XYZ file of N, CA and C in Angstrom:
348
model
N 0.823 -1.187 0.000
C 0.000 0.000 0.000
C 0.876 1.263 0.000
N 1.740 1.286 0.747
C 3.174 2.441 1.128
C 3.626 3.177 -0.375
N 3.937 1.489 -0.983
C 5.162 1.676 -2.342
C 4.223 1.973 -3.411
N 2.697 1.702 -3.417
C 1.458 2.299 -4.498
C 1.249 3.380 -4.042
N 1.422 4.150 -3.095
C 1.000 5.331 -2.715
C 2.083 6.316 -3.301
N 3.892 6.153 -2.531
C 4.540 6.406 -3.633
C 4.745 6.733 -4.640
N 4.442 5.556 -5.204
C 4.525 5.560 -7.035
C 3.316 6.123 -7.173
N 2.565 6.805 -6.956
C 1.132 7.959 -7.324
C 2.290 8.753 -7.235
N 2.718 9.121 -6.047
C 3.160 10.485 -5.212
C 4.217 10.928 -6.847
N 4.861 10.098 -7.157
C 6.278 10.451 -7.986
C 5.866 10.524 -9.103
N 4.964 9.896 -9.468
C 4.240 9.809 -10.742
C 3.857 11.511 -11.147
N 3.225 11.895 -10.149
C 2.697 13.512 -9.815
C 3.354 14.437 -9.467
N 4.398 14.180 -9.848
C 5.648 14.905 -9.734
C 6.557 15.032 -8.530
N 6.026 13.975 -7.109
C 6.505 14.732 -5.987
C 7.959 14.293 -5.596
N 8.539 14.865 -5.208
C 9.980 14.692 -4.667
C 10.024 13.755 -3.467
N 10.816 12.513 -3.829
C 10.775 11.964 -2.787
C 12.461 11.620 -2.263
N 13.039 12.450 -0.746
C 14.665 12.174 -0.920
C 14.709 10.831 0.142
N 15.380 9.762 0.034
C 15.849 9.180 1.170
C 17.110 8.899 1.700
N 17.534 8.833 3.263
C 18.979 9.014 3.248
C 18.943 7.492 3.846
N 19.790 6.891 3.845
C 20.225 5.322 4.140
C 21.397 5.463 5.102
N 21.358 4.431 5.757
C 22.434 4.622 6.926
C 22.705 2.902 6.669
N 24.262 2.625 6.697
C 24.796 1.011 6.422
C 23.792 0.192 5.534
N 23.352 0.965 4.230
C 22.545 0.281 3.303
C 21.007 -0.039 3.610
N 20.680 0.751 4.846
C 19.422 0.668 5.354
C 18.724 1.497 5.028
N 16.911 2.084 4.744
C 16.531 3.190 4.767
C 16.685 3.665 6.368
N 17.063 5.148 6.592
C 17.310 5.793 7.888
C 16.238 6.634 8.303
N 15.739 7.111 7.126
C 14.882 8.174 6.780
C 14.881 9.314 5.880
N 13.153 9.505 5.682
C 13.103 10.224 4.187
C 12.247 11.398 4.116
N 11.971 12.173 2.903
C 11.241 13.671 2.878
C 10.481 13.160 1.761
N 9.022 13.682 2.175
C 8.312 13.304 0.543
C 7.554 15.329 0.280
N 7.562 15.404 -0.887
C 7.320 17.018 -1.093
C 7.005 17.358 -2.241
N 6.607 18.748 -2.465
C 6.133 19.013 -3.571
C 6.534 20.139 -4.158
N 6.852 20.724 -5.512
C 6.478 21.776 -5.346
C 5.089 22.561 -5.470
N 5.233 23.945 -4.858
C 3.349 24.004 -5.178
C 3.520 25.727 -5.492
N 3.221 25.893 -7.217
C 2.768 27.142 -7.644
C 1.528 27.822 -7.780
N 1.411 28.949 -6.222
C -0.119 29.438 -6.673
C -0.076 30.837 -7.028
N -1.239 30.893 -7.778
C -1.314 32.638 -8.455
C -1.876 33.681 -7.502
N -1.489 34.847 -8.209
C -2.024 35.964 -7.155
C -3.468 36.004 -7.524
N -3.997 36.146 -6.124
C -5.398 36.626 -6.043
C -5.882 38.104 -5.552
N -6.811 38.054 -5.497
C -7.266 39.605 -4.516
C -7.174 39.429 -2.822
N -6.384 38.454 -2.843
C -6.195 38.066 -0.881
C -4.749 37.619 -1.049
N -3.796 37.026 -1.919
C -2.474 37.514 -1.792
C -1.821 37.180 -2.643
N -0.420 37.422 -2.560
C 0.585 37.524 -3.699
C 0.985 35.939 -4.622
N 1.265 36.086 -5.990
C 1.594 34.820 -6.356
C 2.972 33.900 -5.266
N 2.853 32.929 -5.449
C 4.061 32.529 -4.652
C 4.159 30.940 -5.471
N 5.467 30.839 -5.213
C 6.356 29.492 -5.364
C 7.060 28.600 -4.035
N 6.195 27.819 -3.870
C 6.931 26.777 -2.527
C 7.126 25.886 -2.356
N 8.259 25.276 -1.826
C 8.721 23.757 -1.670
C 7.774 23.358 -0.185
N 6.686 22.629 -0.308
C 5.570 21.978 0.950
C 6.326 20.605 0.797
N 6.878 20.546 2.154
C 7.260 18.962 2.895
C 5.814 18.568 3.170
N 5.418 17.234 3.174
C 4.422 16.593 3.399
C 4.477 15.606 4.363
N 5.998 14.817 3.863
C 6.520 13.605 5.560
C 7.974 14.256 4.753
N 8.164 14.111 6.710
C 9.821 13.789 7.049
C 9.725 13.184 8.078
N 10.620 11.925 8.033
C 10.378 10.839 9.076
C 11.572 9.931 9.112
N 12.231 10.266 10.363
C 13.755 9.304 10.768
C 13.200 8.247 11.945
N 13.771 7.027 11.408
C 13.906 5.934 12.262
C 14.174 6.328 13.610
N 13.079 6.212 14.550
C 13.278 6.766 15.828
C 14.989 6.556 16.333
N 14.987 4.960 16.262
C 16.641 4.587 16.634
C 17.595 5.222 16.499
N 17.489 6.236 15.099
C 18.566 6.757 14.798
C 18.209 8.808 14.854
N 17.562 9.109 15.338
C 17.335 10.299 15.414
C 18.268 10.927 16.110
N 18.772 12.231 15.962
C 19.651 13.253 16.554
C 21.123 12.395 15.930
N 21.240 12.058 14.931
C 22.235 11.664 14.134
C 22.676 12.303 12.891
N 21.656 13.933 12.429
C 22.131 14.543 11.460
C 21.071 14.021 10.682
N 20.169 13.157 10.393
C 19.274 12.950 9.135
C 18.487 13.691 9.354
N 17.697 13.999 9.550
C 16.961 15.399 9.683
C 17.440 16.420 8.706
N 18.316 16.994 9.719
C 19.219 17.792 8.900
C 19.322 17.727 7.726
N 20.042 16.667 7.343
C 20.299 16.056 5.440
C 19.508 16.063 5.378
N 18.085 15.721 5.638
C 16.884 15.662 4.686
C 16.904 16.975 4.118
N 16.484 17.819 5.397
C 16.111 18.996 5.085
C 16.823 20.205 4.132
N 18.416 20.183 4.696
C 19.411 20.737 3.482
C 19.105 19.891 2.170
N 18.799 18.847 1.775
C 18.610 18.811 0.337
C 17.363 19.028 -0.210
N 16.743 18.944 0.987
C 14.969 19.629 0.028
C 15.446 21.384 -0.245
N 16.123 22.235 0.897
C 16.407 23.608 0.205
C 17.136 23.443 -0.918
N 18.299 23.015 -1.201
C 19.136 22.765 -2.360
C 18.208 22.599 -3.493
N 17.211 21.584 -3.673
C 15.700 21.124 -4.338
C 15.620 22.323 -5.039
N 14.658 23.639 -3.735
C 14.096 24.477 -3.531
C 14.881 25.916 -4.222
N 15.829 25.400 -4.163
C 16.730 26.936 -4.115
C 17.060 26.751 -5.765
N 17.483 25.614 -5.647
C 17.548 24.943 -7.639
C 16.392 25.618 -8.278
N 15.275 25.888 -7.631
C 13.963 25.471 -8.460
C 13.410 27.014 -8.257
N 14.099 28.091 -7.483
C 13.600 29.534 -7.371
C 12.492 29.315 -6.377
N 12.475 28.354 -5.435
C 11.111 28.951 -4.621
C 10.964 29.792 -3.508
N 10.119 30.420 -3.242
C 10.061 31.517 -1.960
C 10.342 30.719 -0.659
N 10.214 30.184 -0.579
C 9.818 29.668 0.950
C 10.013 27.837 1.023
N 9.738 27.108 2.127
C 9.737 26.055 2.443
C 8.260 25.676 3.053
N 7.767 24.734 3.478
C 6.457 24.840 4.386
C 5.816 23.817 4.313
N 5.574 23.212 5.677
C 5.091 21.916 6.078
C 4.429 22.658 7.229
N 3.937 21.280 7.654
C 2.588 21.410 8.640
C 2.870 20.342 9.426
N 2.713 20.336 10.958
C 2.656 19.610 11.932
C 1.293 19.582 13.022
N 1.085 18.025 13.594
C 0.631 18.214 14.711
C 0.485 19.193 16.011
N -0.428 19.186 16.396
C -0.198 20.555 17.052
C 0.458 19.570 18.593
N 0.008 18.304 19.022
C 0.978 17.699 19.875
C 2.113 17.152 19.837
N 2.924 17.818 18.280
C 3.741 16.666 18.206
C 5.519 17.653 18.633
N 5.471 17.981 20.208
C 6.009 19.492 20.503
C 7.252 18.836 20.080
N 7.876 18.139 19.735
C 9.123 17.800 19.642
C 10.054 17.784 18.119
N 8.698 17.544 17.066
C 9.035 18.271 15.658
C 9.113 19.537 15.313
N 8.229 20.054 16.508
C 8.181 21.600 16.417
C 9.805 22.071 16.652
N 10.393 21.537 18.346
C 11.472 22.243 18.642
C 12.447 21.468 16.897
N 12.579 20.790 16.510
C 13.189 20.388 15.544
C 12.729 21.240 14.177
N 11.882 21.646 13.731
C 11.667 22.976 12.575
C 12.254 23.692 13.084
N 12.229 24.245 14.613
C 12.255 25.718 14.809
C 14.091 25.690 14.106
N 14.957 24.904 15.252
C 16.128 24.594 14.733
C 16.457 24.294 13.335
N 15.647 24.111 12.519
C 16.017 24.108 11.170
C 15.863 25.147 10.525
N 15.089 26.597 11.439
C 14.761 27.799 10.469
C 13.720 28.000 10.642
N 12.615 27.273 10.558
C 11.059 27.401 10.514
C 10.941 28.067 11.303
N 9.471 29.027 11.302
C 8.810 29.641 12.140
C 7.396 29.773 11.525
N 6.612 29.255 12.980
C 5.086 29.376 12.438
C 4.428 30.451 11.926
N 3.772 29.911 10.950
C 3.055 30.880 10.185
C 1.246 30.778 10.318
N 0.612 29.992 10.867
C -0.628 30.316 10.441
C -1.406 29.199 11.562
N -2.600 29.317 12.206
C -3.153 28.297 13.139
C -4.224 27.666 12.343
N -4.660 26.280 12.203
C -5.409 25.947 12.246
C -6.539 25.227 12.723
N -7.796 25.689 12.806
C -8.704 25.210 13.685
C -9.561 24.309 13.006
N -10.106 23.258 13.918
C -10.980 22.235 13.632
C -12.230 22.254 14.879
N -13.480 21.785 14.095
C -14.777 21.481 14.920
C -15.399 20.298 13.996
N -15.425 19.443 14.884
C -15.606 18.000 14.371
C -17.438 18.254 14.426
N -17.898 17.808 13.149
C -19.210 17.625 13.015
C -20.030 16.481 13.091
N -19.265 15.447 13.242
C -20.125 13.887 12.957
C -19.507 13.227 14.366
């Protein structure tokens, strides 16, 4: 189901990087780019949106992160885009302190009211 989902994802253009540690997957970035036009509410823009980044718990605080993330800008910076931008859990405080350290800073809240 993973490797069909994938192969949609790449098929559709999306960037998928993975870094391997002793011939293993370690962990990977799946992303897009995403061009929207200007409207009468705001400016055109060009952005590299992370969708997953996800390191083998085992091996976390080992620099993959990092590498992920320096080669999605490299991606990004290749490709002229404004910005970077992913979205997290709002409990997940520990990816947060890990964006912030990569640069990120929040941009926008979103709210939910469950109807069913």
């Amino acid at each position: 189901m993973l490797r069909a989902f994938l192969a949609e994802q790449l098929a559709n253009g999306a960037i998928l990087l993975i870094s391997e540690l002793d011939g293993a997957a370690a962990g990977y970035l799946l992303a897009e780019i995403s061009a929207r036009p200007a409207n009468p509410f705001r400016h055109a823009s060009k952005s590299l949106y992370v969708h997953h980044i996800a390191v083998d718990p085992a091996l976390q605080r080992r620099r993959i992160g990092q590498e992920l993330i320096d080669a999605a800008v490299a991606i990004g910076r290749a490709e002229n885009v404004d910005a970077m931008r992913l979205d997290s859990w709002s409990f997940n405080t520990s990816a947060h302190a890990f964006f912030e350290a990569e640069g990120f800073t929040p941009l926008n809240v979103v709210f939910e009211r469950k109807l069913l």
